[in-house]
Amino acid sequence: MKTKKNIVNISLPIVQQIVSVLCGLVLPRLIINVYGSQINGLLSSITQFLSFISFMQLGVGAVAQAAWYKPLYEKDTVKVSQIYVSAEKFFRTIAIFFIGYVLILCFVYPRIVNVNFSNLYVILLILIVAVNMFSQYYFGLTNQLLLIADQRAYIPIILQIIVTILNTVISVYLILSGASIHAMKLVTSIIGLITPFFMHIYVNRKYKINRKIRYDEEPIKQKWNGCMQHISSVIMDNADVIVLSIFSTLINVSIYNVYNLVFNGVRQLILAAFNSIQSIYGKSIAEGNMGATNELFSKSEKITHFIIVILFACTMSLCWPFINIYTSSITDADYKAPMFMIIMILSQIIFCMRTIYYTLIKAAGHFKETQGSAFVEMILNLIISIIAVKRYGLVGVAIGTFIASLYRLLYCVNYLKKNILFRKSSYFLKLICKDMGIYILLLLINSKIVFVKNNLGVFFLNALVIFIADIVISLLFEYCYLKITTKIVETRH
């Protein structure tokens, strides 16, 4: 039963991301075609600015999730309720501050971002987009974290899949019917309330949460120790668009957003399973079986590296042909940015690999011990991006992301080696060398595929051929690598 639940929790996020990627490709193209690149850039910019309110989470969500593992395993309903009440108080406070932040943003945003729209036009769009974010903090986030910690992530995921499909269908209808961007976003924000509403009902029925319970000491022990990690995460997710909005143009924001549909889609597809895997790691650590945890991590590490290499080899080969077709009818901006594409794909590879190691660090509750590295990552990304964007534009923010992600990957690997896994650095180095060998081989083979311009059917056929070929070649490479390394070990003995 546990194995079945784990499979569902790991596979459903992948389904969710596939749905999100497919739906996410439909709307921006339609928005650009109907409303223009300026409005697409404006919408992306506003969303990123509003996302900065998640700064105020201060990492409490990740720490609360980690704090739930042991009481859920021990069926300690009192402790579960205390953590729930503490987390809910915190997130509802953020919701109140969010209202103030939105009002400030309505005043400041039109003055710091170069927009060709009236202040009223921009302010209304900010208020509409803010509706859904407010509901998540006030009604949804605590319930979602509890369900993920209890390995019931499939509940919010199923709800999100339904909402995503519903949003896309209704948005397409409204856009094609001639609705304004404000009307379309207002309807989608209202539909977004479905997820927190039904999660609230499910948690009330499934768990015996005492919302009036009191506690003498803070039940979330490391409540503030995840602060720097969280701030760094917000910076890494949002800084590029913010920097481009302030120091560049909304056209560049739109170009970044279109490429990011591909980058983020692949990245989220890979990372989707990690929310569920973290709870599995957390349960294993709560049981005190570090041997089993080490074995579980080693297996998931190898599998994830294998998947990352294949998917991003496909991405490197398919990204520009897809963008070329996707933007073929767009004339108000040049979407060709090969150097930006290459650096960002390499950055996403590093980011995904880093997340493997950081997930175990979070599951072990080592927030305070690793917060310094999060600060360094944040500063590196901000300083390099701001300096480089003025000279190199899109490439500048890509360089900042690449260097910051590389630093954090190396730090996390080294921290696990010294404090949790206690294994040699050579293990990671061998894995990376193997990854590089497979990646280069796949790119060389993929480069032989010729794409037909503006033919989406042929593109998807070529993409399928590349994907299947890359899997087969990677498996053959893994087989040969295993045979060779086994012989070397046998020879030494």
PDB file of N, CA and C in Angstrom, residues 356-450:
ATOM      1  N   ILE A 356      18.355  17.876  -6.223  1.00  0.00           N
ATOM      2  CA  ILE A 356      18.431  16.499  -5.715  1.00  0.00           C
ATOM      3  C   ILE A 356      19.064  16.494  -4.327  1.00  0.00           C
ATOM      4  N   TYR A 357      20.178  17.212  -4.204  1.00  0.00           N
ATOM      5  CA  TYR A 357      20.947  17.201  -2.956  1.00  0.00           C
ATOM      6  C   TYR A 357      20.299  18.086  -1.892  1.00  0.00           C
ATOM      7  N   TYR A 358      19.739  19.215  -2.330  1.00  0.00           N
ATOM      8  CA  TYR A 358      19.101  20.110  -1.364  1.00  0.00           C
ATOM      9  C   TYR A 358      17.828  19.507  -0.787  1.00  0.00           C
ATOM     10  N   THR A 359      17.153  18.654  -1.552  1.00  0.00           N
ATOM     11  CA  THR A 359      15.943  17.989  -1.055  1.00  0.00           C
ATOM     12  C   THR A 359      16.251  17.139   0.169  1.00  0.00           C
ATOM     13  N   LEU A 360      17.369  16.420   0.143  1.00  0.00           N
ATOM     14  CA  LEU A 360      17.751  15.600   1.297  1.00  0.00           C
ATOM     15  C   LEU A 360      18.147  16.479   2.481  1.00  0.00           C
ATOM     16  N   ILE A 361      18.809  17.599   2.210  1.00  0.00           N
ATOM     17  CA  ILE A 361      19.176  18.535   3.275  1.00  0.00           C
ATOM     18  C   ILE A 361      17.919  19.052   3.977  1.00  0.00           C
ATOM     19  N   LYS A 362      16.887  19.394   3.199  1.00  0.00           N
ATOM     20  CA  LYS A 362      15.622  19.868   3.783  1.00  0.00           C
ATOM     21  C   LYS A 362      14.931  18.767   4.575  1.00  0.00           C
ATOM     22  N   ALA A 363      14.934  17.556   4.019  1.00  0.00           N
ATOM     23  CA  ALA A 363      14.283  16.434   4.704  1.00  0.00           C
ATOM     24  C   ALA A 363      14.949  16.151   6.046  1.00  0.00           C
ATOM     25  N   ALA A 364      16.264  16.382   6.118  1.00  0.00           N
ATOM     26  CA  ALA A 364      17.008  16.166   7.366  1.00  0.00           C
ATOM     27  C   ALA A 364      16.850  17.338   8.331  1.00  0.00           C
ATOM     28  N   GLY A 365      16.228  18.430   7.875  1.00  0.00           N
ATOM     29  CA  GLY A 365      15.996  19.581   8.743  1.00  0.00           C
ATOM     30  C   GLY A 365      17.219  20.449   8.967  1.00  0.00           C
ATOM     31  N   HIS A 366      18.213  20.383   8.066  1.00  0.00           N
ATOM     32  CA  HIS A 366      19.447  21.160   8.226  1.00  0.00           C
ATOM     33  C   HIS A 366      19.294  22.537   7.569  1.00  0.00           C
ATOM     34  N   PHE A 367      18.406  23.343   8.115  1.00  0.00           N
ATOM     35  CA  PHE A 367      18.136  24.659   7.539  1.00  0.00           C
ATOM     36  C   PHE A 367      19.138  25.707   8.029  1.00  0.00           C
ATOM     37  N   LYS A 368      19.321  25.760   9.342  1.00  0.00           N
ATOM     38  CA  LYS A 368      20.219  26.753   9.928  1.00  0.00           C
ATOM     39  C   LYS A 368      21.652  26.567   9.449  1.00  0.00           C
ATOM     40  N   GLU A 369      22.058  25.288   9.340  1.00  0.00           N
ATOM     41  CA  GLU A 369      23.442  24.980   8.996  1.00  0.00           C
ATOM     42  C   GLU A 369      23.808  25.385   7.568  1.00  0.00           C
ATOM     43  N   THR A 370      22.820  25.490   6.694  1.00  0.00           N
ATOM     44  CA  THR A 370      23.108  25.733   5.271  1.00  0.00           C
ATOM     45  C   THR A 370      22.631  27.098   4.774  1.00  0.00           C
ATOM     46  N   GLN A 371      22.195  27.966   5.690  1.00  0.00           N
ATOM     47  CA  GLN A 371      21.620  29.236   5.245  1.00  0.00           C
ATOM     48  C   GLN A 371      22.666  30.194   4.660  1.00  0.00           C
ATOM     49  N   GLY A 372      23.925  30.054   5.084  1.00  0.00           N
ATOM     50  CA  GLY A 372      24.981  30.915   4.540  1.00  0.00           C
ATOM     51  C   GLY A 372      25.156  30.741   3.042  1.00  0.00           C
ATOM     52  N   SER A 373      25.080  29.497   2.581  1.00  0.00           N
ATOM     53  CA  SER A 373      25.251  29.222   1.148  1.00  0.00           C
ATOM     54  C   SER A 373      24.110  29.821   0.336  1.00  0.00           C
ATOM     55  N   ALA A 374      22.920  29.836   0.923  1.00  0.00           N
ATOM     56  CA  ALA A 374      21.764  30.420   0.233  1.00  0.00           C
ATOM     57  C   ALA A 374      21.963  31.924   0.035  1.00  0.00           C
ATOM     58  N   PHE A 375      22.554  32.575   1.045  1.00  0.00           N
ATOM     59  CA  PHE A 375      22.827  34.014   0.959  1.00  0.00           C
ATOM     60  C   PHE A 375      23.836  34.307  -0.150  1.00  0.00           C
ATOM     61  N   VAL A 376      24.893  33.501  -0.214  1.00  0.00           N
ATOM     62  CA  VAL A 376      25.921  33.691  -1.246  1.00  0.00           C
ATOM     63  C   VAL A 376      25.320  33.503  -2.641  1.00  0.00           C
ATOM     64  N   GLU A 377      24.487  32.464  -2.801  1.00  0.00           N
ATOM     65  CA  GLU A 377      23.838  32.206  -4.088  1.00  0.00           C
ATOM     66  C   GLU A 377      22.997  33.410  -4.523  1.00  0.00           C
ATOM     67  N   MET A 378      22.234  33.957  -3.590  1.00  0.00           N
ATOM     68  CA  MET A 378      21.363  35.094  -3.877  1.00  0.00           C
ATOM     69  C   MET A 378      22.170  36.315  -4.317  1.00  0.00           C
ATOM     70  N   ILE A 379      23.232  36.630  -3.568  1.00  0.00           N
ATOM     71  CA  ILE A 379      24.062  37.797  -3.874  1.00  0.00           C
ATOM     72  C   ILE A 379      24.752  37.643  -5.228  1.00  0.00           C
ATOM     73  N   LEU A 380      25.282  36.445  -5.486  1.00  0.00           N
ATOM     74  CA  LEU A 380      25.933  36.185  -6.775  1.00  0.00           C
ATOM     75  C   LEU A 380      24.973  36.435  -7.934  1.00  0.00           C
ATOM     76  N   ASN A 381      23.775  35.896  -7.813  1.00  0.00           N
ATOM     77  CA  ASN A 381      22.795  36.027  -8.892  1.00  0.00           C
ATOM     78  C   ASN A 381      22.403  37.486  -9.127  1.00  0.00           C
ATOM     79  N   LEU A 382      22.117  38.202  -8.041  1.00  0.00           N
ATOM     80  CA  LEU A 382      21.682  39.595  -8.169  1.00  0.00           C
ATOM     81  C   LEU A 382      22.774  40.497  -8.738  1.00  0.00           C
ATOM     82  N   ILE A 383      23.967  40.438  -8.139  1.00  0.00           N
ATOM     83  CA  ILE A 383      25.046  41.345  -8.549  1.00  0.00           C
ATOM     84  C   ILE A 383      25.465  41.091  -9.995  1.00  0.00           C
ATOM     85  N   ILE A 384      25.693  39.823 -10.334  1.00  0.00           N
ATOM     86  CA  ILE A 384      26.144  39.495 -11.694  1.00  0.00           C
ATOM     87  C   ILE A 384      25.072  39.857 -12.721  1.00  0.00           C
ATOM     88  N   SER A 385      23.804  39.556 -12.408  1.00  0.00           N
ATOM     89  CA  SER A 385      22.713  39.851 -13.347  1.00  0.00           C
ATOM     90  C   SER A 385      22.568  41.349 -13.591  1.00  0.00           C
ATOM     91  N   ILE A 386      22.607  42.151 -12.525  1.00  0.00           N
ATOM     92  CA  ILE A 386      22.436  43.604 -12.654  1.00  0.00           C
ATOM     93  C   ILE A 386      23.589  44.224 -13.440  1.00  0.00           C
ATOM     94  N   ILE A 387      24.823  43.760 -13.162  1.00  0.00           N
ATOM     95  CA  ILE A 387      25.990  44.293 -13.878  1.00  0.00           C
ATOM     96  C   ILE A 387      25.970  43.872 -15.352  1.00  0.00           C
ATOM     97  N   ALA A 388      25.673  42.593 -15.584  1.00  0.00           N
ATOM     98  CA  ALA A 388      25.781  42.043 -16.945  1.00  0.00           C
ATOM     99  C   ALA A 388      24.611  42.407 -17.852  1.00  0.00           C
ATOM    100  N   VAL A 389      23.427  42.666 -17.285  1.00  0.00           N
ATOM    101  CA  VAL A 389      22.244  42.905 -18.128  1.00  0.00           C
ATOM    102  C   VAL A 389      22.372  44.187 -18.952  1.00  0.00           C
ATOM    103  N   LYS A 390      23.078  45.180 -18.428  1.00  0.00           N
ATOM    104  CA  LYS A 390      23.206  46.448 -19.147  1.00  0.00           C
ATOM    105  C   LYS A 390      24.025  46.292 -20.427  1.00  0.00           C
ATOM    106  N   ARG A 391      25.006  45.381 -20.379  1.00  0.00           N
ATOM    107  CA  ARG A 391      25.855  45.179 -21.553  1.00  0.00           C
ATOM    108  C   ARG A 391      25.379  44.034 -22.441  1.00  0.00           C
ATOM    109  N   TYR A 392      24.912  42.962 -21.797  1.00  0.00           N
ATOM    110  CA  TYR A 392      24.592  41.748 -22.559  1.00  0.00           C
ATOM    111  C   TYR A 392      23.100  41.436 -22.640  1.00  0.00           C
ATOM    112  N   GLY A 393      22.248  42.222 -21.987  1.00  0.00           N
ATOM    113  CA  GLY A 393      20.805  42.001 -22.061  1.00  0.00           C
ATOM    114  C   GLY A 393      20.384  40.660 -21.493  1.00  0.00           C
ATOM    115  N   LEU A 394      19.649  39.886 -22.270  1.00  0.00           N
ATOM    116  CA  LEU A 394      19.157  38.573 -21.832  1.00  0.00           C
ATOM    117  C   LEU A 394      20.291  37.647 -21.415  1.00  0.00           C
ATOM    118  N   VAL A 395      21.397  37.692 -22.149  1.00  0.00           N
ATOM    119  CA  VAL A 395      22.543  36.832 -21.829  1.00  0.00           C
ATOM    120  C   VAL A 395      23.095  37.171 -20.446  1.00  0.00           C
ATOM    121  N   GLY A 396      23.024  38.438 -20.062  1.00  0.00           N
ATOM    122  CA  GLY A 396      23.532  38.869 -18.760  1.00  0.00           C
ATOM    123  C   GLY A 396      22.833  38.198 -17.596  1.00  0.00           C
ATOM    124  N   VAL A 397      21.490  38.139 -17.642  1.00  0.00           N
ATOM    125  CA  VAL A 397      20.763  37.492 -16.541  1.00  0.00           C
ATOM    126  C   VAL A 397      20.998  35.984 -16.560  1.00  0.00           C
ATOM    127  N   ALA A 398      21.228  35.421 -17.744  1.00  0.00           N
ATOM    128  CA  ALA A 398      21.513  33.985 -17.847  1.00  0.00           C
ATOM    129  C   ALA A 398      22.848  33.649 -17.193  1.00  0.00           C
ATOM    130  N   ILE A 399      23.843  34.517 -17.374  1.00  0.00           N
ATOM    131  CA  ILE A 399      25.161  34.305 -16.762  1.00  0.00           C
ATOM    132  C   ILE A 399      25.044  34.331 -15.241  1.00  0.00           C
ATOM    133  N   GLY A 400      24.277  35.289 -14.708  1.00  0.00           N
ATOM    134  CA  GLY A 400      24.081  35.370 -13.259  1.00  0.00           C
ATOM    135  C   GLY A 400      23.449  34.117 -12.698  1.00  0.00           C
ATOM    136  N   THR A 401      22.421  33.601 -13.367  1.00  0.00           N
ATOM    137  CA  THR A 401      21.745  32.377 -12.932  1.00  0.00           C
ATOM    138  C   THR A 401      22.688  31.185 -12.975  1.00  0.00           C
ATOM    139  N   PHE A 402      23.492  31.092 -14.033  1.00  0.00           N
ATOM    140  CA  PHE A 402      24.415  29.965 -14.208  1.00  0.00           C
ATOM    141  C   PHE A 402      25.450  29.904 -13.083  1.00  0.00           C
ATOM    142  N   ILE A 403      26.114  31.018 -12.816  1.00  0.00           N
ATOM    143  CA  ILE A 403      27.180  31.040 -11.808  1.00  0.00           C
ATOM    144  C   ILE A 403      26.621  30.773 -10.413  1.00  0.00           C
ATOM    145  N   ALA A 404      25.488  31.392 -10.085  1.00  0.00           N
ATOM    146  CA  ALA A 404      24.876  31.196  -8.761  1.00  0.00           C
ATOM    147  C   ALA A 404      24.445  29.747  -8.555  1.00  0.00           C
ATOM    148  N   SER A 405      23.843  29.141  -9.574  1.00  0.00           N
ATOM    149  CA  SER A 405      23.380  27.747  -9.469  1.00  0.00           C
ATOM    150  C   SER A 405      24.551  26.785  -9.327  1.00  0.00           C
ATOM    151  N   LEU A 406      25.638  27.043 -10.071  1.00  0.00           N
ATOM    152  CA  LEU A 406      26.818  26.175  -9.996  1.00  0.00           C
ATOM    153  C   LEU A 406      27.427  26.202  -8.597  1.00  0.00           C
ATOM    154  N   TYR A 407      27.528  27.402  -8.022  1.00  0.00           N
ATOM    155  CA  TYR A 407      28.058  27.511  -6.653  1.00  0.00           C
ATOM    156  C   TYR A 407      27.230  26.684  -5.676  1.00  0.00           C
ATOM    157  N   ARG A 408      25.890  26.812  -5.753  1.00  0.00           N
ATOM    158  CA  ARG A 408      25.026  26.129  -4.776  1.00  0.00           C
ATOM    159  C   ARG A 408      25.060  24.611  -4.959  1.00  0.00           C
ATOM    160  N   LEU A 409      25.167  24.150  -6.201  1.00  0.00           N
ATOM    161  CA  LEU A 409      25.272  22.706  -6.445  1.00  0.00           C
ATOM    162  C   LEU A 409      26.504  22.136  -5.751  1.00  0.00           C
ATOM    163  N   LEU A 410      27.655  22.772  -5.962  1.00  0.00           N
ATOM    164  CA  LEU A 410      28.907  22.274  -5.376  1.00  0.00           C
ATOM    165  C   LEU A 410      28.849  22.332  -3.852  1.00  0.00           C
ATOM    166  N   TYR A 411      28.226  23.379  -3.316  1.00  0.00           N
ATOM    167  CA  TYR A 411      28.100  23.483  -1.855  1.00  0.00           C
ATOM    168  C   TYR A 411      27.254  22.344  -1.291  1.00  0.00           C
ATOM    169  N   CYS A 412      26.085  22.094  -1.893  1.00  0.00           N
ATOM    170  CA  CYS A 412      25.175  21.059  -1.385  1.00  0.00           C
ATOM    171  C   CYS A 412      25.811  19.674  -1.434  1.00  0.00           C
ATOM    172  N   VAL A 413      26.527  19.387  -2.518  1.00  0.00           N
ATOM    173  CA  VAL A 413      27.214  18.094  -2.639  1.00  0.00           C
ATOM    174  C   VAL A 413      28.247  17.948  -1.530  1.00  0.00           C
ATOM    175  N   ASN A 414      29.014  19.006  -1.302  1.00  0.00           N
ATOM    176  CA  ASN A 414      30.054  18.969  -0.268  1.00  0.00           C
ATOM    177  C   ASN A 414      29.449  18.863   1.130  1.00  0.00           C
ATOM    178  N   TYR A 415      28.313  19.552   1.365  1.00  0.00           N
ATOM    179  CA  TYR A 415      27.671  19.500   2.684  1.00  0.00           C
ATOM    180  C   TYR A 415      27.154  18.103   2.995  1.00  0.00           C
ATOM    181  N   LEU A 416      26.521  17.473   2.025  1.00  0.00           N
ATOM    182  CA  LEU A 416      26.023  16.105   2.227  1.00  0.00           C
ATOM    183  C   LEU A 416      27.171  15.146   2.506  1.00  0.00           C
ATOM    184  N   LYS A 417      28.271  15.353   1.799  1.00  0.00           N
ATOM    185  CA  LYS A 417      29.440  14.481   1.983  1.00  0.00           C
ATOM    186  C   LYS A 417      29.970  14.562   3.420  1.00  0.00           C
ATOM    187  N   LYS A 418      29.984  15.759   3.983  1.00  0.00           N
ATOM    188  CA  LYS A 418      30.581  15.963   5.302  1.00  0.00           C
ATOM    189  C   LYS A 418      29.612  15.778   6.465  1.00  0.00           C
ATOM    190  N   ASN A 419      28.291  15.945   6.235  1.00  0.00           N
ATOM    191  CA  ASN A 419      27.362  16.006   7.366  1.00  0.00           C
ATOM    192  C   ASN A 419      26.210  15.007   7.350  1.00  0.00           C
ATOM    193  N   ILE A 420      25.870  14.442   6.195  1.00  0.00           N
ATOM    194  CA  ILE A 420      24.704  13.551   6.148  1.00  0.00           C
ATOM    195  C   ILE A 420      25.028  12.204   5.513  1.00  0.00           C
ATOM    196  N   LEU A 421      25.556  12.217   4.290  1.00  0.00           N
ATOM    197  CA  LEU A 421      25.811  10.955   3.584  1.00  0.00           C
ATOM    198  C   LEU A 421      27.174  10.354   3.906  1.00  0.00           C
ATOM    199  N   PHE A 422      28.150  11.225   4.223  1.00  0.00           N
ATOM    200  CA  PHE A 422      29.508  10.777   4.569  1.00  0.00           C
ATOM    201  C   PHE A 422      30.095   9.843   3.500  1.00  0.00           C
ATOM    202  N   ARG A 423      30.124  10.334   2.268  1.00  0.00           N
ATOM    203  CA  ARG A 423      30.709   9.531   1.193  1.00  0.00           C
ATOM    204  C   ARG A 423      31.751  10.361   0.443  1.00  0.00           C
ATOM    205  N   LYS A 424      32.586   9.716  -0.346  1.00  0.00           N
ATOM    206  CA  LYS A 424      33.696  10.365  -1.030  1.00  0.00           C
ATOM    207  C   LYS A 424      33.212  11.271  -2.166  1.00  0.00           C
ATOM    208  N   SER A 425      33.991  12.328  -2.432  1.00  0.00           N
ATOM    209  CA  SER A 425      33.665  13.250  -3.524  1.00  0.00           C
ATOM    210  C   SER A 425      33.761  12.564  -4.880  1.00  0.00           C
ATOM    211  N   SER A 426      34.584  11.521  -4.959  1.00  0.00           N
ATOM    212  CA  SER A 426      34.787  10.822  -6.232  1.00  0.00           C
ATOM    213  C   SER A 426      33.477  10.228  -6.765  1.00  0.00           C
ATOM    214  N   TYR A 427      32.550   9.907  -5.867  1.00  0.00           N
ATOM    215  CA  TYR A 427      31.258   9.345  -6.287  1.00  0.00           C
ATOM    216  C   TYR A 427      30.518  10.350  -7.167  1.00  0.00           C
ATOM    217  N   PHE A 428      30.470  11.606  -6.714  1.00  0.00           N
ATOM    218  CA  PHE A 428      29.796  12.661  -7.470  1.00  0.00           C
ATOM    219  C   PHE A 428      30.545  12.986  -8.755  1.00  0.00           C
ATOM    220  N   LEU A 429      31.878  13.064  -8.682  1.00  0.00           N
ATOM    221  CA  LEU A 429      32.685  13.400  -9.851  1.00  0.00           C
ATOM    222  C   LEU A 429      32.533  12.365 -10.962  1.00  0.00           C
ATOM    223  N   LYS A 430      32.497  11.085 -10.600  1.00  0.00           N
ATOM    224  CA  LYS A 430      32.301  10.018 -11.589  1.00  0.00           C
ATOM    225  C   LYS A 430      30.930  10.157 -12.257  1.00  0.00           C
ATOM    226  N   LEU A 431      29.934  10.478 -11.445  1.00  0.00           N
ATOM    227  CA  LEU A 431      28.573  10.631 -11.968  1.00  0.00           C
ATOM    228  C   LEU A 431      28.494  11.798 -12.951  1.00  0.00           C
ATOM    229  N   ILE A 432      29.152  12.923 -12.608  1.00  0.00           N
ATOM    230  CA  ILE A 432      29.151  14.101 -13.475  1.00  0.00           C
ATOM    231  C   ILE A 432      29.897  13.827 -14.779  1.00  0.00           C
ATOM    232  N   CYS A 433      31.043  13.144 -14.694  1.00  0.00           N
ATOM    233  CA  CYS A 433      31.810  12.809 -15.903  1.00  0.00           C
ATOM    234  C   CYS A 433      30.988  11.920 -16.837  1.00  0.00           C
ATOM    235  N   LYS A 434      30.284  10.967 -16.247  1.00  0.00           N
ATOM    236  CA  LYS A 434      29.418  10.100 -17.050  1.00  0.00           C
ATOM    237  C   LYS A 434      28.296  10.919 -17.689  1.00  0.00           C
ATOM    238  N   ASP A 435      27.699  11.836 -16.913  1.00  0.00           N
ATOM    239  CA  ASP A 435      26.636  12.702 -17.437  1.00  0.00           C
ATOM    240  C   ASP A 435      27.128  13.512 -18.638  1.00  0.00           C
ATOM    241  N   MET A 436      28.332  14.084 -18.506  1.00  0.00           N
ATOM    242  CA  MET A 436      28.890  14.912 -19.580  1.00  0.00           C
ATOM    243  C   MET A 436      29.139  14.082 -20.836  1.00  0.00           C
ATOM    244  N   GLY A 437      29.631  12.861 -20.645  1.00  0.00           N
ATOM    245  CA  GLY A 437      29.877  11.971 -21.780  1.00  0.00           C
ATOM    246  C   GLY A 437      28.600  11.661 -22.541  1.00  0.00           C
ATOM    247  N   ILE A 438      27.543  11.306 -21.796  1.00  0.00           N
ATOM    248  CA  ILE A 438      26.251  11.005 -22.431  1.00  0.00           C
ATOM    249  C   ILE A 438      25.690  12.251 -23.111  1.00  0.00           C
ATOM    250  N   TYR A 439      25.770  13.398 -22.431  1.00  0.00           N
ATOM    251  CA  TYR A 439      25.177  14.638 -22.938  1.00  0.00           C
ATOM    252  C   TYR A 439      25.806  15.055 -24.268  1.00  0.00           C
ATOM    253  N   ILE A 440      27.132  15.047 -24.323  1.00  0.00           N
ATOM    254  CA  ILE A 440      27.837  15.436 -25.551  1.00  0.00           C
ATOM    255  C   ILE A 440      27.510  14.467 -26.684  1.00  0.00           C
ATOM    256  N   LEU A 441      27.490  13.176 -26.379  1.00  0.00           N
ATOM    257  CA  LEU A 441      27.160  12.165 -27.389  1.00  0.00           C
ATOM    258  C   LEU A 441      25.754  12.394 -27.953  1.00  0.00           C
ATOM    259  N   LEU A 442      24.803  12.657 -27.064  1.00  0.00           N
ATOM    260  CA  LEU A 442      23.418  12.879 -27.501  1.00  0.00           C
ATOM    261  C   LEU A 442      23.291  14.130 -28.373  1.00  0.00           C
ATOM    262  N   LEU A 443      23.988  15.204 -28.002  1.00  0.00           N
ATOM    263  CA  LEU A 443      23.926  16.438 -28.792  1.00  0.00           C
ATOM    264  C   LEU A 443      24.499  16.231 -30.195  1.00  0.00           C
ATOM    265  N   LEU A 444      25.589  15.473 -30.283  1.00  0.00           N
ATOM    266  CA  LEU A 444      26.202  15.198 -31.588  1.00  0.00           C
ATOM    267  C   LEU A 444      25.251  14.414 -32.490  1.00  0.00           C
ATOM    268  N   ILE A 445      24.582  13.433 -31.915  1.00  0.00           N
ATOM    269  CA  ILE A 445      23.636  12.616 -32.692  1.00  0.00           C
ATOM    270  C   ILE A 445      22.381  13.419 -33.039  1.00  0.00           C
ATOM    271  N   ASN A 446      21.866  14.178 -32.057  1.00  0.00           N
ATOM    272  CA  ASN A 446      20.649  14.975 -32.290  1.00  0.00           C
ATOM    273  C   ASN A 446      20.841  16.039 -33.371  1.00  0.00           C
ATOM    274  N   SER A 447      22.082  16.539 -33.511  1.00  0.00           N
ATOM    275  CA  SER A 447      22.357  17.606 -34.482  1.00  0.00           C
ATOM    276  C   SER A 447      22.166  17.153 -35.926  1.00  0.00           C
ATOM    277  N   LYS A 448      22.088  15.850 -36.145  1.00  0.00           N
ATOM    278  CA  LYS A 448      21.910  15.318 -37.504  1.00  0.00           C
ATOM    279  C   LYS A 448      20.453  15.398 -37.971  1.00  0.00           C
ATOM    280  N   ILE A 449      19.544  15.656 -37.019  1.00  0.00           N
ATOM    281  CA  ILE A 449      18.121  15.761 -37.367  1.00  0.00           C
ATOM    282  C   ILE A 449      17.855  17.113 -38.028  1.00  0.00           C
ATOM    283  N   VAL A 450      17.203  17.103 -39.176  1.00  0.00           N
ATOM    284  CA  VAL A 450      16.872  18.336 -39.897  1.00  0.00           C
ATOM    285  C   VAL A 450      15.400  18.674 -39.659  1.00  0.00           C
TER     286      VAL A 450
END
